[in-house]
PDB file of C-alpha atoms in Angstrom:
ATOM      1  CA  UNK D  17      -0.309   7.456  35.742  1.00  0.00           C
ATOM      2  CA  UNK D  18      -3.621   6.131  37.022  1.00  0.00           C
ATOM      3  CA  UNK D  19      -3.371   2.346  36.738  1.00  0.00           C
ATOM      4  CA  UNK D  20      -6.666   0.564  36.059  1.00  0.00           C
ATOM      5  CA  UNK D  21      -7.167  -2.985  37.305  1.00  0.00           C
ATOM      6  CA  UNK D  22      -8.572  -5.618  34.953  1.00  0.00           C
ATOM      7  CA  UNK D  23     -10.322  -8.637  36.433  1.00  0.00           C
ATOM      8  CA  UNK D  24     -11.172 -11.817  34.546  1.00  0.00           C
ATOM      9  CA  UNK D  25     -13.661 -14.669  34.516  1.00  0.00           C
ATOM     10  CA  UNK D  26     -13.471 -17.687  32.246  1.00  0.00           C
ATOM     11  CA  UNK D  27     -14.970 -21.101  31.661  1.00  0.00           C
ATOM     12  CA  UNK D  28     -11.462 -22.509  31.323  1.00  0.00           C
ATOM     13  CA  UNK D  29     -11.195 -24.427  34.581  1.00  0.00           C
ATOM     14  CA  UNK D  30      -7.433 -24.020  34.827  1.00  0.00           C
ATOM     15  CA  UNK D  31      -7.814 -20.229  35.060  1.00  0.00           C
ATOM     16  CA  UNK D  32     -10.381 -20.056  37.859  1.00  0.00           C
ATOM     17  CA  UNK D  33      -7.793 -19.590  40.628  1.00  0.00           C
ATOM     18  CA  UNK D  34      -4.919 -18.064  38.639  1.00  0.00           C
ATOM     19  CA  UNK D  35      -4.174 -14.805  40.397  1.00  0.00           C
ATOM     20  CA  UNK D  36      -1.052 -14.376  38.241  1.00  0.00           C
ATOM     21  CA  UNK D  37      -2.731 -14.965  34.884  1.00  0.00           C
ATOM     22  CA  UNK D  38      -0.836 -13.192  32.050  1.00  0.00           C
ATOM     23  CA  UNK D  39       1.824 -11.850  34.406  1.00  0.00           C
ATOM     24  CA  UNK D  40       4.510 -13.584  32.344  1.00  0.00           C
ATOM     25  CA  UNK D  41       3.434 -11.457  29.339  1.00  0.00           C
ATOM     26  CA  UNK D  42       4.828  -8.204  30.725  1.00  0.00           C
ATOM     27  CA  UNK D  43       8.318  -7.061  31.781  1.00  0.00           C
ATOM     28  CA  UNK D  44       6.828  -5.434  34.899  1.00  0.00           C
ATOM     29  CA  UNK D  45       5.890  -6.927  38.247  1.00  0.00           C
ATOM     30  CA  UNK D  46       2.362  -8.034  39.207  1.00  0.00           C
ATOM     31  CA  UNK D  47       0.811  -7.902  35.740  1.00  0.00           C
ATOM     32  CA  UNK D  48       1.355  -4.199  34.978  1.00  0.00           C
ATOM     33  CA  UNK D  49       1.375  -3.122  31.329  1.00  0.00           C
ATOM     34  CA  UNK D  50       1.381   0.607  30.619  1.00  0.00           C
ATOM     35  CA  UNK D  51      -1.887   1.926  32.142  1.00  0.00           C
ATOM     36  CA  UNK D  52      -3.370  -1.380  33.380  1.00  0.00           C
ATOM     37  CA  UNK D  53      -2.714  -4.075  35.937  1.00  0.00           C
ATOM     38  CA  UNK D  54      -4.007  -7.567  35.219  1.00  0.00           C
ATOM     39  CA  UNK D  55      -5.544  -8.794  38.468  1.00  0.00           C
ATOM     40  CA  UNK D  56      -7.764 -11.674  37.437  1.00  0.00           C
ATOM     41  CA  UNK D  57      -9.202 -12.269  40.908  1.00  0.00           C
ATOM     42  CA  UNK D  58      -9.584  -8.624  41.970  1.00  0.00           C
ATOM     43  CA  UNK D  59     -12.774  -8.205  43.993  1.00  0.00           C
ATOM     44  CA  UNK D  60     -13.508  -4.697  42.657  1.00  0.00           C
ATOM     45  CA  UNK D  61     -11.693  -4.265  39.332  1.00  0.00           C
ATOM     46  CA  UNK D  62     -12.064  -1.202  37.129  1.00  0.00           C
ATOM     47  CA  UNK D  63     -12.615  -3.400  34.053  1.00  0.00           C
ATOM     48  CA  UNK D  64     -13.629  -7.027  33.645  1.00  0.00           C
ATOM     49  CA  UNK D  65     -12.608  -9.455  30.904  1.00  0.00           C
ATOM     50  CA  UNK D  66     -14.992 -12.335  30.183  1.00  0.00           C
ATOM     51  CA  UNK D  67     -12.520 -14.670  28.483  1.00  0.00           C
ATOM     52  CA  UNK D  68     -14.157 -17.604  26.690  1.00  0.00           C
ATOM     53  CA  UNK D  69     -16.972 -17.543  29.213  1.00  0.00           C
ATOM     54  CA  UNK D  70     -19.714 -20.007  28.329  1.00  0.00           C
ATOM     55  CA  UNK D  71     -23.113 -18.866  29.472  1.00  0.00           C
ATOM     56  CA  UNK D  72     -25.485 -21.489  30.885  1.00  0.00           C
ATOM     57  CA  UNK D  73     -27.787 -23.176  28.421  1.00  0.00           C
ATOM     58  CA  UNK D  74     -31.371 -21.872  28.514  1.00  0.00           C
ATOM     59  CA  UNK D  75     -33.567 -24.087  30.684  1.00  0.00           C
ATOM     60  CA  UNK D  76     -35.616 -26.523  28.651  1.00  0.00           C
ATOM     61  CA  UNK D  77     -39.228 -27.302  29.379  1.00  0.00           C
ATOM     62  CA  UNK D  78     -39.250 -29.433  32.500  1.00  0.00           C
ATOM     63  CA  UNK D  79     -40.810 -32.861  32.560  1.00  0.00           C
ATOM     64  CA  UNK D  80     -42.230 -34.715  35.541  1.00  0.00           C
ATOM     65  CA  UNK D  81     -38.867 -36.467  35.861  1.00  0.00           C
ATOM     66  CA  UNK D  82     -37.077 -33.109  36.115  1.00  0.00           C
ATOM     67  CA  UNK D  83     -39.328 -32.160  38.995  1.00  0.00           C
ATOM     68  CA  UNK D  84     -38.494 -35.392  40.791  1.00  0.00           C
ATOM     69  CA  UNK D  85     -34.790 -34.600  40.409  1.00  0.00           C
ATOM     70  CA  UNK D  86     -35.130 -30.977  41.438  1.00  0.00           C
ATOM     71  CA  UNK D  87     -33.271 -31.458  44.696  1.00  0.00           C
ATOM     72  CA  UNK D  88     -30.273 -32.844  42.824  1.00  0.00           C
ATOM     73  CA  UNK D  89     -30.044 -30.018  40.320  1.00  0.00           C
ATOM     74  CA  UNK D  90     -27.388 -27.337  40.666  1.00  0.00           C
ATOM     75  CA  UNK D  91     -28.686 -23.829  41.370  1.00  0.00           C
ATOM     76  CA  UNK D  92     -28.848 -21.642  38.284  1.00  0.00           C
ATOM     77  CA  UNK D  93     -25.730 -19.521  37.820  1.00  0.00           C
ATOM     78  CA  UNK D  94     -26.208 -15.870  38.754  1.00  0.00           C
ATOM     79  CA  UNK D  95     -24.205 -13.968  36.128  1.00  0.00           C
ATOM     80  CA  UNK D  96     -24.603 -10.596  37.845  1.00  0.00           C
ATOM     81  CA  UNK D  97     -22.821 -11.941  40.911  1.00  0.00           C
ATOM     82  CA  UNK D  98     -19.727 -12.683  38.772  1.00  0.00           C
ATOM     83  CA  UNK D  99     -19.418  -9.180  37.354  1.00  0.00           C
ATOM     84  CA  UNK D 100     -18.135  -7.610  40.619  1.00  0.00           C
ATOM     85  CA  UNK D 101     -20.056  -4.384  40.140  1.00  0.00           C
ATOM     86  CA  UNK D 102     -18.288  -3.436  36.892  1.00  0.00           C
ATOM     87  CA  UNK D 103     -20.446  -1.351  34.549  1.00  0.00           C
ATOM     88  CA  UNK D 104     -21.458  -2.752  31.167  1.00  0.00           C
ATOM     89  CA  UNK D 105     -19.270  -0.421  29.100  1.00  0.00           C
ATOM     90  CA  UNK D 106     -16.207  -1.637  31.029  1.00  0.00           C
ATOM     91  CA  UNK D 107     -16.902  -5.331  30.541  1.00  0.00           C
ATOM     92  CA  UNK D 108     -15.128  -7.011  27.622  1.00  0.00           C
ATOM     93  CA  UNK D 109     -16.252 -10.336  26.191  1.00  0.00           C
ATOM     94  CA  UNK D 110     -13.675 -12.203  24.085  1.00  0.00           C
ATOM     95  CA  UNK D 111     -14.537 -15.607  22.687  1.00  0.00           C
ATOM     96  CA  UNK D 112     -11.427 -17.426  21.526  1.00  0.00           C
ATOM     97  CA  UNK D 113     -12.538 -20.908  20.457  1.00  0.00           C
ATOM     98  CA  UNK D 114     -12.945 -21.421  16.688  1.00  0.00           C
ATOM     99  CA  UNK D 115     -16.402 -21.691  15.072  1.00  0.00           C
ATOM    100  CA  UNK D 116     -16.263 -25.421  14.463  1.00  0.00           C
ATOM    101  CA  UNK D 117     -19.472 -26.879  13.066  1.00  0.00           C
ATOM    102  CA  UNK D 118     -20.100 -28.757  16.283  1.00  0.00           C
ATOM    103  CA  UNK D 119     -20.033 -25.608  18.453  1.00  0.00           C
ATOM    104  CA  UNK D 120     -21.379 -22.844  16.197  1.00  0.00           C
ATOM    105  CA  UNK D 121     -24.768 -22.836  17.924  1.00  0.00           C
ATOM    106  CA  UNK D 122     -23.107 -22.526  21.328  1.00  0.00           C
ATOM    107  CA  UNK D 123     -20.887 -19.689  20.115  1.00  0.00           C
ATOM    108  CA  UNK D 124     -23.853 -17.775  18.694  1.00  0.00           C
ATOM    109  CA  UNK D 125     -25.727 -18.207  21.975  1.00  0.00           C
ATOM    110  CA  UNK D 126     -22.688 -16.953  23.899  1.00  0.00           C
ATOM    111  CA  UNK D 127     -22.524 -13.825  21.750  1.00  0.00           C
ATOM    112  CA  UNK D 128     -26.227 -13.179  22.213  1.00  0.00           C
ATOM    113  CA  UNK D 129     -26.044 -13.566  25.983  1.00  0.00           C
ATOM    114  CA  UNK D 130     -22.799 -11.577  26.243  1.00  0.00           C
ATOM    115  CA  UNK D 131     -24.415  -8.489  24.732  1.00  0.00           C
ATOM    116  CA  UNK D 132     -26.710  -8.301  27.766  1.00  0.00           C
ATOM    117  CA  UNK D 133     -23.748  -7.760  30.085  1.00  0.00           C
ATOM    118  CA  UNK D 134     -20.830  -6.473  28.018  1.00  0.00           C
ATOM    119  CA  UNK D 135     -20.302  -3.303  26.015  1.00  0.00           C
ATOM    120  CA  UNK D 136     -17.718  -4.975  23.750  1.00  0.00           C
ATOM    121  CA  UNK D 137     -18.298  -8.487  22.393  1.00  0.00           C
ATOM    122  CA  UNK D 138     -15.820  -9.989  19.952  1.00  0.00           C
ATOM    123  CA  UNK D 139     -14.535 -13.261  18.569  1.00  0.00           C
ATOM    124  CA  UNK D 140     -12.701 -14.775  15.598  1.00  0.00           C
ATOM    125  CA  UNK D 141     -15.675 -15.408  13.333  1.00  0.00           C
ATOM    126  CA  UNK D 142     -17.944 -13.515  10.961  1.00  0.00           C
ATOM    127  CA  UNK D 143     -21.077 -13.745  13.102  1.00  0.00           C
ATOM    128  CA  UNK D 144     -19.460 -12.168  16.169  1.00  0.00           C
ATOM    129  CA  UNK D 145     -20.820  -8.689  17.029  1.00  0.00           C
ATOM    130  CA  UNK D 146     -17.258  -7.437  16.442  1.00  0.00           C
ATOM    131  CA  UNK D 147     -15.359  -9.939  14.268  1.00  0.00           C
ATOM    132  CA  UNK D 148     -11.663  -9.696  15.076  1.00  0.00           C
ATOM    133  CA  UNK D 149      -8.443 -11.619  15.603  1.00  0.00           C
ATOM    134  CA  UNK D 150      -7.758 -13.022  19.040  1.00  0.00           C
ATOM    135  CA  UNK D 151      -5.190 -10.978  20.977  1.00  0.00           C
ATOM    136  CA  UNK D 152      -2.111 -13.098  21.573  1.00  0.00           C
ATOM    137  CA  UNK D 153      -1.401 -15.252  24.582  1.00  0.00           C
ATOM    138  CA  UNK D 154       1.401 -17.793  24.715  1.00  0.00           C
ATOM    139  CA  UNK D 155       2.354 -20.869  26.693  1.00  0.00           C
ATOM    140  CA  UNK D 156       6.066 -20.550  27.385  1.00  0.00           C
ATOM    141  CA  UNK D 157       7.210 -20.140  30.985  1.00  0.00           C
ATOM    142  CA  UNK D 158      10.049 -17.804  30.010  1.00  0.00           C
ATOM    143  CA  UNK D 159       9.900 -14.254  31.286  1.00  0.00           C
ATOM    144  CA  UNK D 160       8.878 -11.462  28.924  1.00  0.00           C
ATOM    145  CA  UNK D 161      12.328  -9.895  29.128  1.00  0.00           C
ATOM    146  CA  UNK D 162      14.003 -13.187  28.274  1.00  0.00           C
ATOM    147  CA  UNK D 163      11.790 -13.675  25.221  1.00  0.00           C
ATOM    148  CA  UNK D 164      12.227 -10.053  24.185  1.00  0.00           C
ATOM    149  CA  UNK D 165      16.000  -9.921  24.426  1.00  0.00           C
ATOM    150  CA  UNK D 166      17.212 -13.426  23.645  1.00  0.00           C
ATOM    151  CA  UNK D 167      19.104 -14.386  20.496  1.00  0.00           C
ATOM    152  CA  UNK D 168      18.051 -17.566  18.714  1.00  0.00           C
ATOM    153  CA  UNK D 169      18.657 -20.584  20.959  1.00  0.00           C
ATOM    154  CA  UNK D 170      20.901 -23.369  19.749  1.00  0.00           C
ATOM    155  CA  UNK D 171      19.074 -25.464  17.162  1.00  0.00           C
ATOM    156  CA  UNK D 172      20.042 -29.137  17.345  1.00  0.00           C
ATOM    157  CA  UNK D 173      17.007 -30.977  15.938  1.00  0.00           C
ATOM    158  CA  UNK D 174      14.902 -30.749  12.820  1.00  0.00           C
ATOM    159  CA  UNK D 175      11.174 -30.609  13.491  1.00  0.00           C
ATOM    160  CA  UNK D 176       8.638 -31.010  16.284  1.00  0.00           C
ATOM    161  CA  UNK D 177       4.868 -31.149  16.633  1.00  0.00           C
ATOM    162  CA  UNK D 178       3.024 -30.507  19.889  1.00  0.00           C
ATOM    163  CA  UNK D 179      -0.589 -31.604  19.699  1.00  0.00           C
ATOM    164  CA  UNK D 180      -3.244 -33.573  21.575  1.00  0.00           C
ATOM    165  CA  UNK D 181      -5.410 -36.597  21.037  1.00  0.00           C
ATOM    166  CA  UNK D 182      -8.693 -34.666  21.182  1.00  0.00           C
ATOM    167  CA  UNK D 183     -11.062 -36.202  18.638  1.00  0.00           C
ATOM    168  CA  UNK D 184     -14.460 -34.733  19.458  1.00  0.00           C
ATOM    169  CA  UNK D 185     -14.903 -32.861  16.153  1.00  0.00           C
ATOM    170  CA  UNK D 186     -14.357 -33.668  12.487  1.00  0.00           C
ATOM    171  CA  UNK D 187     -11.481 -31.165  12.350  1.00  0.00           C
ATOM    172  CA  UNK D 188      -9.729 -32.843  15.280  1.00  0.00           C
ATOM    173  CA  UNK D 189     -10.121 -36.227  13.628  1.00  0.00           C
ATOM    174  CA  UNK D 190      -8.702 -34.866  10.366  1.00  0.00           C
ATOM    175  CA  UNK D 191      -5.603 -33.695  12.238  1.00  0.00           C
ATOM    176  CA  UNK D 192      -5.172 -37.109  13.852  1.00  0.00           C
ATOM    177  CA  UNK D 193      -5.512 -38.797  10.463  1.00  0.00           C
ATOM    178  CA  UNK D 194      -2.761 -36.534   9.139  1.00  0.00           C
ATOM    179  CA  UNK D 195      -0.591 -37.369  12.131  1.00  0.00           C
ATOM    180  CA  UNK D 196      -1.004 -41.065  11.410  1.00  0.00           C
ATOM    181  CA  UNK D 197      -0.091 -40.562   7.751  1.00  0.00           C
ATOM    182  CA  UNK D 198       2.906 -38.425   8.685  1.00  0.00           C
ATOM    183  CA  UNK D 199       4.220 -41.051  11.096  1.00  0.00           C
ATOM    184  CA  UNK D 200       3.814 -43.675   8.381  1.00  0.00           C
ATOM    185  CA  UNK D 201       6.149 -41.661   6.152  1.00  0.00           C
ATOM    186  CA  UNK D 202       9.916 -41.517   6.536  1.00  0.00           C
ATOM    187  CA  UNK D 203       9.900 -37.912   7.759  1.00  0.00           C
ATOM    188  CA  UNK D 204      11.760 -37.449  11.022  1.00  0.00           C
ATOM    189  CA  UNK D 205       9.979 -35.303  13.611  1.00  0.00           C
ATOM    190  CA  UNK D 206       9.459 -35.437  17.364  1.00  0.00           C
ATOM    191  CA  UNK D 207       5.912 -35.637  18.661  1.00  0.00           C
ATOM    192  CA  UNK D 208       4.818 -34.284  22.057  1.00  0.00           C
ATOM    193  CA  UNK D 209       1.393 -34.078  23.600  1.00  0.00           C
ATOM    194  CA  UNK D 210      -1.205 -35.413  25.972  1.00  0.00           C
ATOM    195  CA  UNK D 211      -3.969 -37.957  25.475  1.00  0.00           C
ATOM    196  CA  UNK D 212      -2.554 -39.080  22.151  1.00  0.00           C
ATOM    197  CA  UNK D 213      -3.793 -42.417  20.754  1.00  0.00           C
ATOM    198  CA  UNK D 214      -1.847 -45.565  21.544  1.00  0.00           C
ATOM    199  CA  UNK D 215      -0.567 -45.860  17.988  1.00  0.00           C
ATOM    200  CA  UNK D 216       1.138 -42.447  18.138  1.00  0.00           C
ATOM    201  CA  UNK D 217       4.900 -42.641  18.652  1.00  0.00           C
ATOM    202  CA  UNK D 218       5.419 -39.736  21.026  1.00  0.00           C
ATOM    203  CA  UNK D 219       8.216 -38.358  23.166  1.00  0.00           C
ATOM    204  CA  UNK D 220       5.897 -37.648  26.097  1.00  0.00           C
ATOM    205  CA  UNK D 221       4.058 -34.662  27.556  1.00  0.00           C
ATOM    206  CA  UNK D 222       5.603 -31.277  28.289  1.00  0.00           C
ATOM    207  CA  UNK D 223       5.313 -29.078  31.334  1.00  0.00           C
ATOM    208  CA  UNK D 224       6.798 -26.207  29.314  1.00  0.00           C
ATOM    209  CA  UNK D 225       6.293 -26.047  25.544  1.00  0.00           C
ATOM    210  CA  UNK D 226       9.638 -24.282  25.224  1.00  0.00           C
ATOM    211  CA  UNK D 227      11.523 -27.573  25.555  1.00  0.00           C
ATOM    212  CA  UNK D 228       9.599 -29.083  22.646  1.00  0.00           C
ATOM    213  CA  UNK D 229      10.193 -26.102  20.363  1.00  0.00           C
ATOM    214  CA  UNK D 230      13.363 -24.122  21.122  1.00  0.00           C
ATOM    215  CA  UNK D 231      15.862 -26.836  20.052  1.00  0.00           C
ATOM    216  CA  UNK D 232      14.130 -27.318  16.680  1.00  0.00           C
ATOM    217  CA  UNK D 233      14.483 -25.478  13.393  1.00  0.00           C
ATOM    218  CA  UNK D 234      10.885 -26.186  12.382  1.00  0.00           C
ATOM    219  CA  UNK D 235       7.580 -26.679  14.167  1.00  0.00           C
ATOM    220  CA  UNK D 236       4.361 -28.058  12.717  1.00  0.00           C
ATOM    221  CA  UNK D 237       1.739 -25.492  13.740  1.00  0.00           C
ATOM    222  CA  UNK D 238      -1.605 -26.956  12.697  1.00  0.00           C
ATOM    223  CA  UNK D 239      -4.791 -25.158  13.671  1.00  0.00           C
ATOM    224  CA  UNK D 240      -8.056 -26.864  14.560  1.00  0.00           C
ATOM    225  CA  UNK D 241      -9.787 -24.502  12.147  1.00  0.00           C
ATOM    226  CA  UNK D 242      -8.700 -22.839   8.896  1.00  0.00           C
ATOM    227  CA  UNK D 243     -11.930 -21.725   7.250  1.00  0.00           C
ATOM    228  CA  UNK D 244     -12.322 -18.003   7.950  1.00  0.00           C
ATOM    229  CA  UNK D 245     -10.328 -14.758   7.877  1.00  0.00           C
ATOM    230  CA  UNK D 246     -10.073 -14.290  11.658  1.00  0.00           C
ATOM    231  CA  UNK D 247      -8.863 -17.374  13.453  1.00  0.00           C
ATOM    232  CA  UNK D 248      -5.216 -17.776  14.422  1.00  0.00           C
ATOM    233  CA  UNK D 249      -4.058 -19.163  17.759  1.00  0.00           C
ATOM    234  CA  UNK D 250      -1.127 -19.598  20.102  1.00  0.00           C
ATOM    235  CA  UNK D 251       0.103 -22.518  17.996  1.00  0.00           C
ATOM    236  CA  UNK D 252       1.739 -19.940  15.754  1.00  0.00           C
ATOM    237  CA  UNK D 253       2.815 -17.508  18.493  1.00  0.00           C
ATOM    238  CA  UNK D 254       4.461 -20.255  20.564  1.00  0.00           C
ATOM    239  CA  UNK D 255       6.491 -21.563  17.636  1.00  0.00           C
ATOM    240  CA  UNK D 256       7.775 -18.128  16.641  1.00  0.00           C
ATOM    241  CA  UNK D 257       8.615 -17.079  20.194  1.00  0.00           C
ATOM    242  CA  UNK D 258      10.779 -20.220  20.412  1.00  0.00           C
ATOM    243  CA  UNK D 259      12.576 -19.080  17.247  1.00  0.00           C
ATOM    244  CA  UNK D 260      11.132 -21.926  15.180  1.00  0.00           C
ATOM    245  CA  UNK D 261      10.099 -21.482  11.569  1.00  0.00           C
ATOM    246  CA  UNK D 262       6.473 -22.625  11.700  1.00  0.00           C
ATOM    247  CA  UNK D 263       5.118 -24.887   8.996  1.00  0.00           C
ATOM    248  CA  UNK D 264       1.634 -23.517   9.411  1.00  0.00           C
ATOM    249  CA  UNK D 265      -1.784 -24.866   8.496  1.00  0.00           C
ATOM    250  CA  UNK D 266      -4.505 -22.297   9.104  1.00  0.00           C
ATOM    251  CA  UNK D 267      -6.579 -19.507   7.615  1.00  0.00           C
ATOM    252  CA  UNK D 268      -5.370 -16.216   6.089  1.00  0.00           C
ATOM    253  CA  UNK D 269      -5.455 -14.242   9.356  1.00  0.00           C
ATOM    254  CA  UNK D 270      -1.782 -14.922  10.012  1.00  0.00           C
ATOM    255  CA  UNK D 271      -0.775 -13.289   6.726  1.00  0.00           C
ATOM    256  CA  UNK D 272      -2.408 -10.027   7.831  1.00  0.00           C
ATOM    257  CA  UNK D 273      -0.757  -9.989  11.257  1.00  0.00           C
ATOM    258  CA  UNK D 274       2.805 -11.163  10.631  1.00  0.00           C
ATOM    259  CA  UNK D 275       5.550 -10.174   8.178  1.00  0.00           C
ATOM    260  CA  UNK D 276       6.050 -12.146   4.969  1.00  0.00           C
ATOM    261  CA  UNK D 277       8.474 -15.021   5.294  1.00  0.00           C
ATOM    262  CA  UNK D 278       8.063 -15.456   9.043  1.00  0.00           C
ATOM    263  CA  UNK D 279       6.215 -18.760   8.554  1.00  0.00           C
ATOM    264  CA  UNK D 280       5.652 -21.301   5.814  1.00  0.00           C
ATOM    265  CA  UNK D 281       2.250 -22.406   4.526  1.00  0.00           C
ATOM    266  CA  UNK D 282       1.456 -26.108   4.725  1.00  0.00           C
ATOM    267  CA  UNK D 283      -0.685 -26.548   1.599  1.00  0.00           C
ATOM    268  CA  UNK D 284      -2.941 -29.348   2.833  1.00  0.00           C
ATOM    269  CA  UNK D 285      -3.361 -32.200   5.292  1.00  0.00           C
ATOM    270  CA  UNK D 286      -2.725 -34.981   2.794  1.00  0.00           C
ATOM    271  CA  UNK D 287       0.037 -36.479   0.654  1.00  0.00           C
ATOM    272  CA  UNK D 288       0.814 -33.061  -0.832  1.00  0.00           C
ATOM    273  CA  UNK D 289       1.343 -31.677   2.655  1.00  0.00           C
ATOM    274  CA  UNK D 290       3.585 -34.573   3.627  1.00  0.00           C
ATOM    275  CA  UNK D 291       5.713 -34.036   0.520  1.00  0.00           C
ATOM    276  CA  UNK D 292       6.023 -30.346   1.392  1.00  0.00           C
ATOM    277  CA  UNK D 293       7.175 -31.077   4.950  1.00  0.00           C
ATOM    278  CA  UNK D 294       9.688 -33.588   3.635  1.00  0.00           C
ATOM    279  CA  UNK D 295      11.151 -31.072   1.186  1.00  0.00           C
ATOM    280  CA  UNK D 296      11.393 -28.204   3.703  1.00  0.00           C
ATOM    281  CA  UNK D 297      12.826 -30.201   6.604  1.00  0.00           C
ATOM    282  CA  UNK D 298      15.492 -31.914   4.499  1.00  0.00           C
ATOM    283  CA  UNK D 299      17.815 -28.981   5.295  1.00  0.00           C
ATOM    284  CA  UNK D 300      17.811 -26.015   7.724  1.00  0.00           C
ATOM    285  CA  UNK D 301      18.159 -23.595   4.795  1.00  0.00           C
ATOM    286  CA  UNK D 302      14.610 -22.254   5.055  1.00  0.00           C
ATOM    287  CA  UNK D 303      15.109 -21.432   8.749  1.00  0.00           C
ATOM    288  CA  UNK D 304      18.291 -19.460   8.044  1.00  0.00           C
ATOM    289  CA  UNK D 305      16.546 -17.584   5.230  1.00  0.00           C
ATOM    290  CA  UNK D 306      13.633 -16.701   7.535  1.00  0.00           C
ATOM    291  CA  UNK D 307      15.633 -15.729  10.643  1.00  0.00           C
ATOM    292  CA  UNK D 308      15.238 -11.956  10.227  1.00  0.00           C
ATOM    293  CA  UNK D 309      11.501 -12.291   9.513  1.00  0.00           C
ATOM    294  CA  UNK D 310      11.099 -14.509  12.591  1.00  0.00           C
ATOM    295  CA  UNK D 311      12.837 -11.847  14.701  1.00  0.00           C
ATOM    296  CA  UNK D 312      10.434  -9.186  13.390  1.00  0.00           C
ATOM    297  CA  UNK D 313       7.390 -11.410  13.990  1.00  0.00           C
ATOM    298  CA  UNK D 314       8.463 -12.066  17.565  1.00  0.00           C
ATOM    299  CA  UNK D 315       8.518  -8.354  18.336  1.00  0.00           C
ATOM    300  CA  UNK D 316       5.040  -7.918  16.838  1.00  0.00           C
ATOM    301  CA  UNK D 317       3.679 -10.763  18.988  1.00  0.00           C
ATOM    302  CA  UNK D 318       5.337  -9.535  22.178  1.00  0.00           C
ATOM    303  CA  UNK D 319       4.535  -5.848  21.891  1.00  0.00           C
ATOM    304  CA  UNK D 320       1.558  -5.392  19.554  1.00  0.00           C
ATOM    305  CA  UNK D 321      -0.569  -8.560  19.442  1.00  0.00           C
ATOM    306  CA  UNK D 322      -0.091  -9.237  23.175  1.00  0.00           C
ATOM    307  CA  UNK D 323      -3.453  -9.452  24.976  1.00  0.00           C
ATOM    308  CA  UNK D 324      -2.151  -7.100  27.676  1.00  0.00           C
ATOM    309  CA  UNK D 325      -1.379  -4.485  25.054  1.00  0.00           C
ATOM    310  CA  UNK D 326      -4.846  -4.964  23.552  1.00  0.00           C
ATOM    311  CA  UNK D 327      -6.452  -4.466  26.971  1.00  0.00           C
ATOM    312  CA  UNK D 328      -4.327  -1.386  27.612  1.00  0.00           C
ATOM    313  CA  UNK D 329      -5.450   0.188  24.343  1.00  0.00           C
ATOM    314  CA  UNK D 330      -9.088  -0.660  25.094  1.00  0.00           C
ATOM    315  CA  UNK D 331      -8.869   0.958  28.530  1.00  0.00           C
ATOM    316  CA  UNK D 332      -7.317   4.074  26.997  1.00  0.00           C
ATOM    317  CA  UNK D 333     -10.239   4.406  24.569  1.00  0.00           C
ATOM    318  CA  UNK D 334     -12.921   3.908  27.226  1.00  0.00           C
ATOM    319  CA  UNK D 335     -11.393   5.925  30.070  1.00  0.00           C
TER     320      UNK D 335
END
């Protein structure tokens, strides 16, 4: 089989130097999945993935002050130099951030600019050139084979929530308000995350999300965005791969991708939602009832929704 290499560029700073990006999402060595090899830093890849790449803002009309500061300005980014000679029809642009009100204009500009360089431009919102679900990535350090073959780990605790203290949008602030209300209730759950506010009673940060999920029957999987038919993120994949039953707050995309009963729907981020969490987590019964559906969902995430599988299918169509 002729293996095609797939390179990657992203505006996520943590990925800039990750030569092994996505390698944990395949049972094979060095990022191979079927007919592709994920080589993010390859100098001359056969295909190129632009993964949440934010194009530079268009230059505004310069004032006299801008001219005075010209020497201090960074040189304008040359997009062509980042594409490594890959032809347009073999460049894939996937935007994965949700269309929050505060960033909709930026997302629309990214889509417009991406169409100049990429033959396939997609994202989880209605105004994307190709509206579609985000292919799955996950944030456990376990090997693919371990995740694929493992039985449910021992469950010794009730419920966890892994989140952050980001508050730059109204949706983020709504989630923090719900966290504060939940901690004011008598519901027992363990909170993990970074940059959380001082009032949050947390158990610390995690280097591997597995340790904040695998021992728990339930996980609160609360999206930043729940207002369209496309957006669903790793919050759900991570919980299911750790054999948790997610108590999920998000849009209807998850219902179309996963089997019935593999997650529970949190009705709202208010008193009604708190009452629901309290009722579900009072016993592990719901987890035991959902165990077979969780097992089925895990296989769908690992083998079908997996971003590597998506890329492999794309390469097959184009080649």
